Tab-separated table of C-alpha atoms in Angstrom:
chain	number	residue	atom	x	y	z
A	137	MET	CA	92.130	16.619	-16.986
A	138	THR	CA	94.971	14.221	-16.093
A	139	GLN	CA	97.160	12.338	-18.510
A	140	GLU	CA	95.694	9.061	-17.218
A	141	ALA	CA	92.230	10.251	-18.170
A	142	ARG	CA	93.435	11.305	-21.607
A	143	ASP	CA	94.989	7.873	-22.082
A	144	LEU	CA	91.592	6.342	-21.437
A	145	GLY	CA	90.205	8.256	-24.377
A	146	GLU	CA	88.124	10.899	-22.587
A	147	ALA	CA	87.450	13.972	-24.690
A	148	GLU	CA	86.470	17.334	-23.273
A	149	GLY	CA	82.718	17.712	-23.187
A	150	ASP	CA	81.952	14.235	-24.577
A	151	SER	CA	81.289	10.793	-23.211
A	152	PRO	CA	84.408	8.651	-23.673
A	153	SER	CA	84.396	6.053	-26.422
A	154	THR	CA	84.506	2.633	-24.840
A	155	SER	CA	85.728	0.691	-27.850
A	156	ARG	CA	88.609	2.274	-29.699
A	157	PRO	CA	90.578	0.743	-32.582
A	158	ARG	CA	93.791	0.554	-30.538
A	159	GLY	CA	94.814	1.143	-26.956
A	160	PRO	CA	97.251	0.143	-24.221
A	161	ARG	CA	97.886	-3.568	-24.061
A	162	SER	CA	99.118	-3.855	-20.502
A	163	SER	CA	97.407	-1.081	-18.551
A	164	SER	CA	95.490	-3.507	-16.355
A	165	ASP	CA	98.711	-5.408	-15.663
A	166	TRP	CA	100.357	-2.163	-14.661
A	167	LEU	CA	97.441	-1.305	-12.394
A	168	ALA	CA	97.422	-4.764	-10.820
A	169	CYS	CA	101.150	-4.589	-10.081
A	170	ALA	CA	101.065	-1.046	-8.713
A	171	GLY	CA	100.781	-0.418	-5.014
A	172	PRO	CA	97.480	0.589	-3.392
A	173	GLU	CA	98.476	4.258	-3.301
A	174	VAL	CA	99.198	4.342	-7.026
A	175	THR	CA	95.943	2.548	-7.806
A	176	GLU	CA	93.893	4.915	-5.664
A	177	ARG	CA	95.600	7.956	-7.180
A	178	PHE	CA	94.981	6.687	-10.703
A	179	LEU	CA	91.296	5.992	-10.091
A	180	ALA	CA	90.834	9.327	-8.332
A	181	SER	CA	92.296	11.116	-11.349
A	182	LEU	CA	89.470	9.903	-13.582
A	183	SER	CA	86.327	11.898	-14.117
A	184	ASP	CA	82.990	10.223	-13.433
A	185	PRO	CA	82.355	9.439	-17.136
A	186	ALA	CA	85.844	7.972	-17.529
A	187	LEU	CA	85.469	5.877	-14.393
A	188	ALA	CA	82.106	4.576	-15.598
A	189	ALA	CA	83.613	3.716	-18.989
A	190	LEU	CA	86.670	1.932	-17.601
A	191	PRO	CA	85.042	-1.548	-17.180
A	192	TYR	CA	84.017	-1.479	-20.848
A	193	LEU	CA	87.330	-0.210	-22.248
A	194	PHE	CA	88.516	-3.567	-23.511
A	195	GLU	CA	91.886	-2.317	-24.709
A	196	PHE	CA	92.681	-1.589	-21.075
A	197	TRP	CA	91.901	-5.115	-19.866
A	198	ALA	CA	92.649	-7.278	-22.905
A	199	LEU	CA	95.336	-9.921	-23.099
A	200	PRO	CA	97.716	-9.523	-26.069
A	201	HIS	CA	96.125	-12.330	-28.091
A	202	GLN	CA	92.692	-10.702	-27.715
A	203	LEU	CA	93.658	-7.549	-29.621
A	204	PRO	CA	93.751	-7.474	-33.436
A	205	PRO	CA	97.196	-7.091	-35.030
A	206	GLU	CA	98.146	-3.970	-36.924
A	207	GLY	CA	98.183	-4.025	-40.706
A	208	ASP	CA	95.984	-4.253	-43.770
A	209	TRP	CA	94.569	-7.714	-43.110
A	210	LEU	CA	91.266	-9.237	-44.223
A	211	THR	CA	90.951	-12.117	-41.752
A	212	TRP	CA	92.085	-12.244	-38.136
A	213	ILE	CA	92.157	-15.751	-36.651
A	214	VAL	CA	92.208	-16.149	-32.878
A	215	LEU	CA	93.471	-19.669	-32.111
A	216	GLY	CA	93.241	-20.672	-28.484
A	217	GLY	CA	92.668	-23.401	-25.982
A	218	ARG	CA	89.415	-23.844	-24.105
A	219	GLY	CA	88.702	-20.817	-21.948
A	220	ALA	CA	91.512	-18.724	-23.460
A	221	GLY	CA	89.198	-15.757	-24.072
A	222	LYS	CA	88.437	-16.261	-27.760
A	223	THR	CA	84.727	-15.428	-27.511
A	224	ARG	CA	85.421	-12.217	-25.626
A	225	ALA	CA	87.958	-11.224	-28.279
A	226	GLY	CA	85.389	-11.776	-31.045
A	227	ALA	CA	82.617	-9.885	-29.258
A	228	GLU	CA	84.855	-6.935	-28.436
A	229	TRP	CA	86.120	-6.762	-32.008
A	230	VAL	CA	82.532	-6.559	-33.271
A	231	ARG	CA	81.908	-3.761	-30.742
A	232	SER	CA	84.980	-1.899	-32.008
A	233	MET	CA	83.603	-2.126	-35.543
A	234	VAL	CA	79.976	-1.076	-34.949
A	235	GLU	CA	80.269	1.466	-32.099
A	236	GLY	CA	81.071	5.116	-32.579
A	237	PRO	CA	82.439	7.655	-30.086
A	238	THR	CA	78.909	8.237	-28.753
A	239	PRO	CA	75.926	5.846	-28.578
A	240	GLY	CA	74.275	7.296	-31.671
A	241	ALA	CA	77.391	7.936	-33.748
A	242	PRO	CA	78.139	5.543	-36.616
A	243	GLY	CA	81.031	3.096	-36.389
A	244	ARG	CA	83.145	1.544	-39.106
A	245	ALA	CA	80.657	-1.280	-39.801
A	246	ARG	CA	76.861	-1.304	-40.098
A	247	ARG	CA	76.062	-4.808	-41.391
A	248	VAL	CA	77.655	-7.712	-39.520
A	249	ALA	CA	77.336	-11.489	-39.982
A	250	LEU	CA	77.569	-13.666	-36.872
A	251	VAL	CA	78.149	-17.260	-37.954
A	252	GLY	CA	78.163	-20.207	-35.546
A	253	GLU	CA	77.841	-23.965	-35.818
A	254	THR	CA	74.070	-23.723	-35.272
A	255	TYR	CA	71.621	-20.885	-34.719
A	256	ASP	CA	71.147	-21.940	-31.107
A	257	GLN	CA	74.873	-22.006	-30.399
A	258	ALA	CA	75.434	-18.661	-32.083
A	259	LEU	CA	72.701	-17.139	-29.920
A	260	ALA	CA	73.846	-18.826	-26.702
A	261	VAL	CA	77.540	-18.013	-27.108
A	262	MET	CA	78.008	-15.036	-29.417
A	263	VAL	CA	74.981	-13.007	-28.341
A	264	LYS	CA	73.789	-14.073	-24.889
A	265	GLY	CA	76.872	-15.784	-23.480
A	266	GLU	CA	78.893	-14.515	-20.547
A	267	SER	CA	81.424	-13.129	-23.008
A	268	GLY	CA	78.873	-12.382	-25.738
A	269	LEU	CA	77.828	-9.100	-27.246
A	270	LEU	CA	75.036	-8.309	-24.799
A	271	ALA	CA	77.220	-8.886	-21.745
A	272	CYS	CA	80.184	-6.908	-23.100
A	273	SER	CA	78.316	-3.801	-24.187
A	274	PRO	CA	78.098	-0.715	-21.928
A	275	PRO	CA	74.569	0.244	-20.786
A	276	ASP	CA	74.109	3.045	-23.314
A	277	ARG	CA	75.275	0.901	-26.234
A	278	VAL	CA	73.592	-2.454	-25.574
A	279	PRO	CA	72.096	-3.783	-28.829
A	280	LYS	CA	68.475	-4.921	-28.949
A	281	TRP	CA	67.863	-8.600	-29.704
A	282	ILE	CA	65.021	-9.119	-32.186
A	283	ALA	CA	64.354	-12.841	-31.896
A	284	GLY	CA	61.966	-13.216	-34.822
A	285	GLU	CA	64.595	-11.870	-37.227
A	286	ARG	CA	67.643	-13.382	-35.514
A	287	ARG	CA	69.037	-9.872	-35.462
A	288	LEU	CA	70.850	-7.482	-33.125
A	289	GLU	CA	70.298	-3.752	-33.558
A	290	TRP	CA	72.510	-1.090	-31.974
A	291	PRO	CA	71.353	2.405	-30.950
A	292	ASN	CA	73.297	3.861	-33.907
A	293	GLY	CA	71.439	1.680	-36.427
A	294	ALA	CA	74.125	-0.929	-36.989
A	295	GLU	CA	72.864	-4.486	-37.051
A	296	ALA	CA	74.179	-8.040	-36.882
A	297	ARG	CA	72.368	-11.171	-38.068
A	298	LEU	CA	72.894	-14.761	-36.967
A	299	TYR	CA	73.735	-17.537	-39.418
A	300	SER	CA	74.282	-21.268	-39.049
A	301	ALA	CA	76.958	-23.449	-40.632
A	302	HIS	CA	74.193	-26.020	-41.165
A	303	ASP	CA	72.501	-23.562	-43.540
A	304	PRO	CA	75.129	-21.979	-45.834
A	305	GLU	CA	72.495	-21.013	-48.408
A	306	ALA	CA	71.142	-18.431	-45.943
A	307	LEU	CA	74.314	-16.430	-46.645
A	308	ARG	CA	73.492	-16.253	-50.347
A	309	GLY	CA	72.151	-12.755	-50.949
A	310	PRO	CA	72.929	-10.727	-47.791
A	311	GLN	CA	75.987	-8.480	-47.795
A	312	PHE	CA	78.209	-7.312	-44.967
A	313	ASP	CA	81.109	-5.083	-44.038
A	314	ALA	CA	82.202	-7.222	-41.080
A	315	ALA	CA	81.795	-10.828	-39.907
A	316	TRP	CA	82.537	-12.950	-36.870
A	317	ALA	CA	82.869	-16.724	-37.357
A	318	ASP	CA	82.934	-18.736	-34.129
A	319	GLU	CA	84.414	-22.256	-33.795
A	320	LEU	CA	84.855	-22.581	-37.546
A	321	ALA	CA	86.979	-25.729	-37.159
A	322	LYS	CA	83.935	-27.757	-36.074
A	323	TRP	CA	81.385	-26.417	-38.562
A	324	PRO	CA	79.567	-29.303	-40.328
A	325	ARG	CA	79.596	-27.676	-43.793
A	326	ALA	CA	82.608	-25.511	-43.160
A	327	GLN	CA	84.004	-24.902	-46.631
A	328	GLU	CA	80.613	-24.234	-48.204
A	329	THR	CA	79.581	-21.867	-45.403
A	330	TRP	CA	82.904	-20.027	-45.492
A	331	ASP	CA	82.717	-19.603	-49.263
A	332	MET	CA	79.212	-18.150	-49.069
A	333	LEU	CA	80.343	-15.739	-46.357
A	334	GLN	CA	83.223	-14.496	-48.520
A	335	PHE	CA	80.881	-13.658	-51.385
A	336	GLY	CA	78.803	-11.520	-49.018
A	337	LEU	CA	81.685	-9.649	-47.383
A	338	ARG	CA	81.606	-6.793	-49.898
A	339	LEU	CA	80.362	-3.608	-48.227
A	340	GLY	CA	82.430	-0.597	-47.235
A	341	GLN	CA	85.968	0.385	-48.061
A	342	HIS	CA	87.671	-2.455	-46.210
A	343	PRO	CA	85.425	-5.311	-45.018
A	344	ARG	CA	87.019	-7.562	-42.424
A	345	GLN	CA	86.277	-10.704	-40.458
A	346	VAL	CA	87.425	-12.405	-37.276
A	347	VAL	CA	87.531	-16.159	-36.699
A	348	THR	CA	87.605	-17.451	-33.129
A	349	THR	CA	88.237	-21.165	-32.889
A	350	THR	CA	89.993	-23.995	-31.166
A	351	PRO	CA	92.193	-25.402	-33.939
A	352	ARG	CA	91.491	-28.684	-35.660
A	353	ASN	CA	93.120	-30.287	-38.677
A	354	VAL	CA	90.479	-29.280	-41.223
A	355	GLY	CA	91.076	-28.044	-44.732
A	356	VAL	CA	89.072	-24.847	-44.500
A	357	LEU	CA	91.072	-23.562	-41.531
A	358	LYS	CA	94.408	-24.504	-43.059
A	359	GLY	CA	93.419	-22.796	-46.287
A	360	ILE	CA	92.573	-19.535	-44.487
A	361	LEU	CA	95.802	-19.671	-42.492
A	362	ALA	CA	97.804	-20.059	-45.703
A	363	ARG	CA	96.522	-16.801	-47.199
A	364	ASP	CA	98.695	-13.666	-47.113
A	365	SER	CA	95.693	-11.594	-46.011
A	366	THR	CA	95.319	-13.594	-42.777
A	367	VAL	CA	96.827	-12.664	-39.410
A	368	VAL	CA	96.856	-14.886	-36.334
A	369	THR	CA	97.016	-14.524	-32.582
A	370	GLN	CA	97.278	-17.602	-30.398
A	371	ALA	CA	97.155	-18.499	-26.708
A	372	ALA	CA	96.866	-21.494	-24.437
A	373	THR	CA	94.129	-21.935	-21.865
A	374	GLU	CA	96.479	-20.783	-19.093
A	375	ALA	CA	96.793	-17.336	-20.663
A	376	ASN	CA	93.379	-16.555	-19.196
A	377	ARG	CA	94.004	-18.262	-15.847
A	378	ALA	CA	92.884	-15.201	-13.862
A	379	PHE	CA	89.306	-15.934	-14.970
A	380	LEU	CA	89.395	-19.730	-14.691
A	381	ALA	CA	88.993	-21.976	-11.665
A	382	PRO	CA	92.376	-23.231	-10.389
A	383	SER	CA	90.895	-26.699	-9.858
A	384	PHE	CA	89.803	-26.785	-13.510
A	385	LEU	CA	93.295	-25.903	-14.704
A	386	ARG	CA	94.967	-28.491	-12.472
A	387	GLU	CA	92.591	-31.292	-13.381
A	388	ILE	CA	92.379	-30.622	-17.106
A	389	ARG	CA	96.136	-30.280	-17.487
A	390	ALA	CA	96.800	-33.408	-15.427
A	391	ARG	CA	94.283	-35.404	-17.431
A	392	TYR	CA	95.007	-34.217	-20.963
A	393	GLY	CA	98.326	-32.373	-20.843
A	394	ASN	CA	100.311	-35.345	-22.189
A	395	GLN	CA	97.909	-36.121	-25.021
A	396	ARG	CA	97.338	-34.857	-28.519
A	397	LEU	CA	93.913	-33.679	-27.366
A	398	GLY	CA	95.598	-31.504	-24.757
A	399	ARG	CA	97.895	-29.839	-27.275
A	400	GLN	CA	94.866	-29.039	-29.416
A	401	GLU	CA	92.215	-28.162	-26.834
A	402	LEU	CA	94.446	-26.596	-24.153
A	403	ASP	CA	97.500	-25.256	-25.982
A	404	GLY	CA	95.573	-24.166	-29.067
A	405	GLU	CA	97.948	-25.917	-31.477
A	406	LEU	CA	96.937	-26.911	-34.979
A	407	LEU	CA	98.165	-30.491	-35.279
A	408	GLU	CA	98.447	-31.909	-38.761
A	409	ASP	CA	98.792	-35.470	-40.041
A	410	ALA	CA	100.013	-35.781	-43.607
A	411	GLU	CA	98.209	-38.096	-46.012
A	412	ASP	CA	99.818	-41.572	-46.061
A	413	ALA	CA	101.944	-40.616	-43.050
A	414	LEU	CA	103.923	-43.428	-41.447
A	415	TRP	CA	102.759	-42.205	-38.039
A	416	THR	CA	99.557	-40.521	-36.877
A	417	ARG	CA	99.082	-38.483	-33.729
A	418	SER	CA	96.248	-40.646	-32.475
A	419	ALA	CA	98.442	-43.741	-32.759
A	420	ILE	CA	101.316	-42.028	-30.942
A	421	ASP	CA	98.920	-40.868	-28.215
A	422	ALA	CA	97.990	-44.488	-27.569
A	423	LEU	CA	101.651	-45.344	-26.987
A	424	ARG	CA	102.491	-42.916	-24.180
A	425	VAL	CA	103.900	-43.898	-20.809
A	426	THR	CA	104.420	-41.827	-17.674
A	427	GLU	CA	107.511	-43.554	-16.268
A	428	ALA	CA	110.851	-44.588	-17.716
A	429	PRO	CA	111.552	-48.347	-17.650
A	430	GLU	CA	113.959	-49.627	-15.018
A	431	GLY	CA	117.102	-51.519	-15.921
A	432	ALA	CA	116.919	-50.539	-19.586
A	433	ARG	CA	119.874	-50.055	-21.909
A	434	VAL	CA	119.941	-46.434	-23.063
A	435	ILE	CA	121.047	-45.342	-26.517
A	436	VAL	CA	121.618	-41.762	-27.687
A	437	ALA	CA	121.389	-41.154	-31.433
A	438	VAL	CA	122.681	-38.037	-33.177
A	439	ASP	CA	121.910	-36.684	-36.644
A	440	PRO	CA	124.476	-33.888	-37.074
A	441	PRO	CA	123.842	-30.829	-39.265
A	442	VAL	CA	126.086	-30.085	-42.216
A	443	THR	CA	126.795	-26.540	-41.010
A	444	GLY	CA	126.625	-24.705	-37.702
A	445	HIS	CA	125.219	-21.212	-38.214
A	446	ALA	CA	121.886	-19.469	-37.544
A	447	GLY	CA	120.249	-20.895	-40.663
A	448	SER	CA	121.474	-24.452	-40.193
A	449	ASP	CA	119.290	-27.492	-39.706
A	450	ALA	CA	118.794	-28.683	-36.150
A	451	CYS	CA	121.057	-31.344	-34.704
A	452	GLY	CA	118.779	-34.273	-33.928
A	453	ILE	CA	119.551	-35.827	-30.535
A	454	VAL	CA	117.137	-38.505	-29.320
A	455	VAL	CA	117.437	-40.721	-26.246
A	456	VAL	CA	115.855	-44.208	-26.268
A	457	ALA	CA	115.712	-46.816	-23.522
A	458	VAL	CA	115.684	-50.442	-24.710
A	459	VAL	CA	114.104	-53.095	-22.498
A	460	GLU	CA	116.038	-56.284	-23.320
A	461	ARG	CA	113.688	-58.945	-21.958
A	462	GLY	CA	113.296	-62.245	-23.790
A	463	ALA	CA	114.422	-62.833	-27.333
A	464	PRO	CA	115.616	-59.751	-29.298
A	465	HIS	CA	112.517	-59.792	-31.494
A	466	ASP	CA	110.443	-59.267	-28.311
A	467	TRP	CA	112.448	-56.336	-26.954
A	468	THR	CA	110.672	-53.015	-26.485
A	469	ALA	CA	111.778	-49.382	-26.277
A	470	VAL	CA	110.722	-46.087	-24.740
A	471	VAL	CA	111.744	-42.739	-26.232
A	472	LEU	CA	112.915	-40.789	-23.176
A	473	GLU	CA	113.897	-37.388	-24.530
A	474	ASP	CA	114.246	-35.233	-27.601
A	475	ALA	CA	117.389	-33.280	-26.718
A	476	SER	CA	117.854	-31.771	-30.183
A	477	VAL	CA	119.455	-28.334	-30.519
A	478	ALA	CA	119.022	-25.753	-33.287
A	479	SER	CA	121.541	-23.397	-34.902
A	480	ALA	CA	124.354	-24.899	-32.838
A	481	SER	CA	128.052	-24.969	-33.628
A	482	PRO	CA	129.699	-28.395	-33.937
A	483	THR	CA	131.137	-28.091	-30.452
A	484	ALA	CA	127.778	-27.009	-29.005
A	485	TRP	CA	125.800	-29.919	-30.445
A	486	ALA	CA	128.508	-32.396	-29.500
A	487	GLU	CA	128.414	-31.099	-25.920
A	488	ALA	CA	124.612	-31.341	-25.909
A	489	ALA	CA	124.801	-34.950	-27.122
A	490	ALA	CA	127.391	-35.829	-24.493
A	491	ALA	CA	125.285	-34.188	-21.789
A	492	ALA	CA	122.251	-36.286	-22.807
A	493	TYR	CA	124.449	-39.393	-22.812
A	494	HIS	CA	125.548	-38.874	-19.216
A	495	ARG	CA	122.189	-37.511	-18.029
A	496	HIS	CA	120.525	-40.803	-18.884
A	497	GLY	CA	123.435	-43.106	-18.123
A	498	ALA	CA	123.606	-44.252	-21.732
A	499	ALA	CA	125.528	-47.327	-22.879
A	500	ARG	CA	126.004	-46.312	-26.527
A	501	MET	CA	125.931	-43.267	-28.772
A	502	VAL	CA	125.427	-43.600	-32.519
A	503	ALA	CA	125.762	-40.759	-35.004
A	504	GLU	CA	125.206	-40.548	-38.738
A	505	VAL	CA	128.461	-39.730	-40.527
A	506	ASN	CA	127.280	-39.435	-44.150
A	507	GLN	CA	127.985	-35.707	-44.148
A	508	GLY	CA	130.830	-35.273	-41.685
A	509	GLY	CA	132.633	-38.589	-42.081
A	510	ASP	CA	135.365	-39.299	-39.529
A	511	LEU	CA	135.199	-35.716	-38.277
A	512	VAL	CA	131.954	-36.505	-36.380
A	513	GLY	CA	133.604	-39.249	-34.338
A	514	THR	CA	136.747	-37.196	-33.854
A	515	LEU	CA	134.717	-34.265	-32.562
A	516	MET	CA	132.731	-36.414	-30.133
A	517	ARG	CA	135.891	-38.003	-28.724
A	518	GLN	CA	137.480	-34.582	-28.316
A	519	VAL	CA	134.436	-33.271	-26.464
A	520	ASP	CA	134.084	-36.386	-24.286
A	521	PRO	CA	136.432	-39.370	-24.690
A	522	HIS	CA	134.310	-41.425	-22.273
A	523	VAL	CA	131.376	-41.698	-24.688
A	524	ASN	CA	130.947	-45.174	-26.217
A	525	PHE	CA	130.621	-43.929	-29.784
A	526	ARG	CA	129.732	-45.826	-32.967
A	527	PRO	CA	129.350	-44.208	-36.388
A	528	VAL	CA	126.482	-45.212	-38.665
A	529	ARG	CA	126.088	-44.547	-42.364
A	530	ALA	CA	122.827	-44.280	-44.323
A	531	SER	CA	122.573	-46.378	-47.477
A	532	LYS	CA	118.805	-45.958	-47.987
A	533	GLY	CA	116.425	-43.009	-48.184
A	534	LYS	CA	114.661	-41.579	-45.138
A	535	THR	CA	111.348	-43.303	-45.774
A	536	ALA	CA	112.945	-46.691	-46.410
A	537	ARG	CA	114.922	-46.439	-43.167
A	538	ALA	CA	111.879	-45.247	-41.202
A	539	GLU	CA	109.342	-47.854	-42.361
A	540	PRO	CA	110.707	-50.716	-40.200
A	541	VAL	CA	110.712	-48.385	-37.210
A	542	ALA	CA	107.112	-47.357	-37.924
A	543	ALA	CA	106.218	-51.053	-38.026
A	544	LEU	CA	107.583	-51.446	-34.491
A	545	TYR	CA	105.290	-48.632	-33.371
A	546	GLU	CA	102.346	-50.452	-34.951
A	547	GLN	CA	103.284	-53.522	-32.928
A	548	GLY	CA	103.280	-51.423	-29.749
A	549	ARG	CA	106.970	-52.067	-29.147
A	550	VAL	CA	108.046	-48.388	-29.097
A	551	ARG	CA	106.446	-45.888	-26.735
A	552	HIS	CA	106.979	-42.256	-25.758
A	553	LEU	CA	107.640	-40.876	-22.295
A	554	GLY	CA	105.207	-37.948	-22.184
A	555	VAL	CA	104.746	-35.625	-25.161
A	556	LEU	CA	107.670	-34.980	-27.511
A	557	GLY	CA	105.986	-32.300	-29.598
A	558	ALA	CA	108.644	-31.273	-32.126
A	559	LEU	CA	109.732	-34.868	-32.747
A	560	GLU	CA	106.143	-36.051	-33.163
A	561	ASP	CA	105.428	-33.215	-35.588
A	562	GLU	CA	108.207	-34.501	-37.853
A	563	MET	CA	107.055	-38.105	-37.492
A	564	CYS	CA	103.545	-37.256	-38.668
A	565	LEU	CA	104.864	-35.473	-41.767
A	566	LEU	CA	106.915	-38.383	-43.122
A	567	THR	CA	104.910	-40.159	-45.812
A	568	LEU	CA	105.482	-42.886	-48.354
A	569	ARG	CA	106.269	-40.086	-50.806
A	570	GLY	CA	108.883	-38.508	-48.541
A	571	TYR	CA	109.004	-35.778	-45.911
A	572	GLU	CA	106.275	-33.165	-46.399
A	573	GLY	CA	107.450	-30.681	-43.802
A	574	THR	CA	109.920	-27.838	-44.223
A	575	GLY	CA	113.645	-28.333	-43.772
A	576	SER	CA	115.094	-31.656	-42.725
A	577	PRO	CA	113.491	-34.056	-40.186
A	578	ASP	CA	116.645	-34.246	-38.051
A	579	ARG	CA	114.838	-35.335	-34.888
A	580	LEU	CA	113.107	-38.135	-36.762
A	581	ASP	CA	116.390	-39.250	-38.337
A	582	ALA	CA	117.933	-39.498	-34.873
A	583	LEU	CA	114.928	-41.492	-33.619
A	584	VAL	CA	115.253	-43.936	-36.506
A	585	TRP	CA	118.951	-44.463	-35.790
A	586	ALA	CA	118.302	-45.041	-32.078
A	587	VAL	CA	115.512	-47.574	-32.603
A	588	THR	CA	117.471	-49.295	-35.384
A	589	GLU	CA	120.466	-49.661	-33.077
A	590	GLY	CA	118.410	-50.790	-30.108
A	591	LEU	CA	115.789	-53.086	-31.668
A	592	LEU	CA	116.199	-53.774	-35.372
A	593	LEU	CA	119.894	-54.710	-35.508
A	594	PRO	CA	119.785	-57.093	-32.518
A	595	ALA	CA	116.663	-58.792	-33.924
A	596	ALA	CA	118.308	-59.190	-37.344
A	597	ALA	CA	121.488	-60.586	-35.781
A	598	SER	CA	119.526	-63.172	-33.824
A	599	LEU	CA	118.014	-64.552	-37.025
A	600	ARG	CA	121.304	-65.144	-38.826
A	601	PRO	CA	122.209	-68.853	-39.094
A	602	ARG	CA	125.115	-69.946	-36.957
A	603	VAL	CA	127.447	-72.930	-37.257
A	604	ARG	CA	127.429	-75.135	-34.218
A	605	GLY	CA	130.547	-77.073	-33.312
A	606	LEU	CA	130.309	-80.684	-32.211
């Protein structure tokens, strides 16, 4: 028996197990990249049972995000974009729990809960779908579907029952040693259903559960993610591109790639809006443009960090184009770029700011000097004496400075060129109570300075009374 066959889990005299707890993560990649001779030699080295088992050996074909992490976890959450392979990951994990080394041998779990948004969706996706349990199981291990009991039964006696998030009370009473929850983020009675499932997950030495879902900003999902017993794998839609139509990927990315919906449904990101936030993602989405304005005056704003080591705050560098048409109180702006840098030395962030200044043909650079004082201006002039630099000093708190800028967004006078993910994350976490994210919102601070310089100060200056000479 060859080493390749041993690696596939074939044991002398036995049928190979087709669903092992762990296995190679990139074997299929290796096989795909190998030349024809290597591929033929590898396949020829396998015995007939091993060759028959190969299509069902998920560890051989799986993408990294489709395999459960190591460790003593209770809940594994698979966050992914549409078509990223979440359903297949959930079905294969259930197989790995219920199947033994032979069709009749017991696995690690014997009572499994399959919970979907509705009974029909759970059946159509988790059981009978193209990536469901029936399709993924090898011929000698296919479970029997007993429709009248909403139950799957494996040849070794293990069983799985379907439950609906519309009917959480159905989970009161049954008990399980494993569970698969699909699309939890869109369950109608999510918290109640999840709570009932937790009370029933009490069989065996170490009951576990997998959650496969496209992320949404719902409390139940955020609560699970916050627990120490939870592990997460995540992938965008493109991670599974080998199994998706190229036309679908092109069209869906072109249509939604620059929207909040695209970050959620394609990139698999959990996007949060804080309560009482000055900005919301839906409002920012409505203010996107695809082209930079012509003839605009460009301003670069910098919020320097206090220190410049690996644990330092980021240096916020934001580029804004101001369209000076009409009276100053009618001017508009477009945020062109978030050029912020993290863990940068003073020279590095100053060079990055100067590069952004010249890249966009800026007319002015402003930088907050509350922390560094005159040293900030001195550093910028040393790095690039051609930069038109003006220091600014904060006399109000972050929220007070940001509120007038947020008001300009509400008026539709500030827009974003494409998606500025990290900057927008900080914007949506600034509330009337302060910043609710971690660290300092350096990108947001730079944005506020840029818009203040470009729109608020000129508008205020235009309203000051002037003495006319006769």
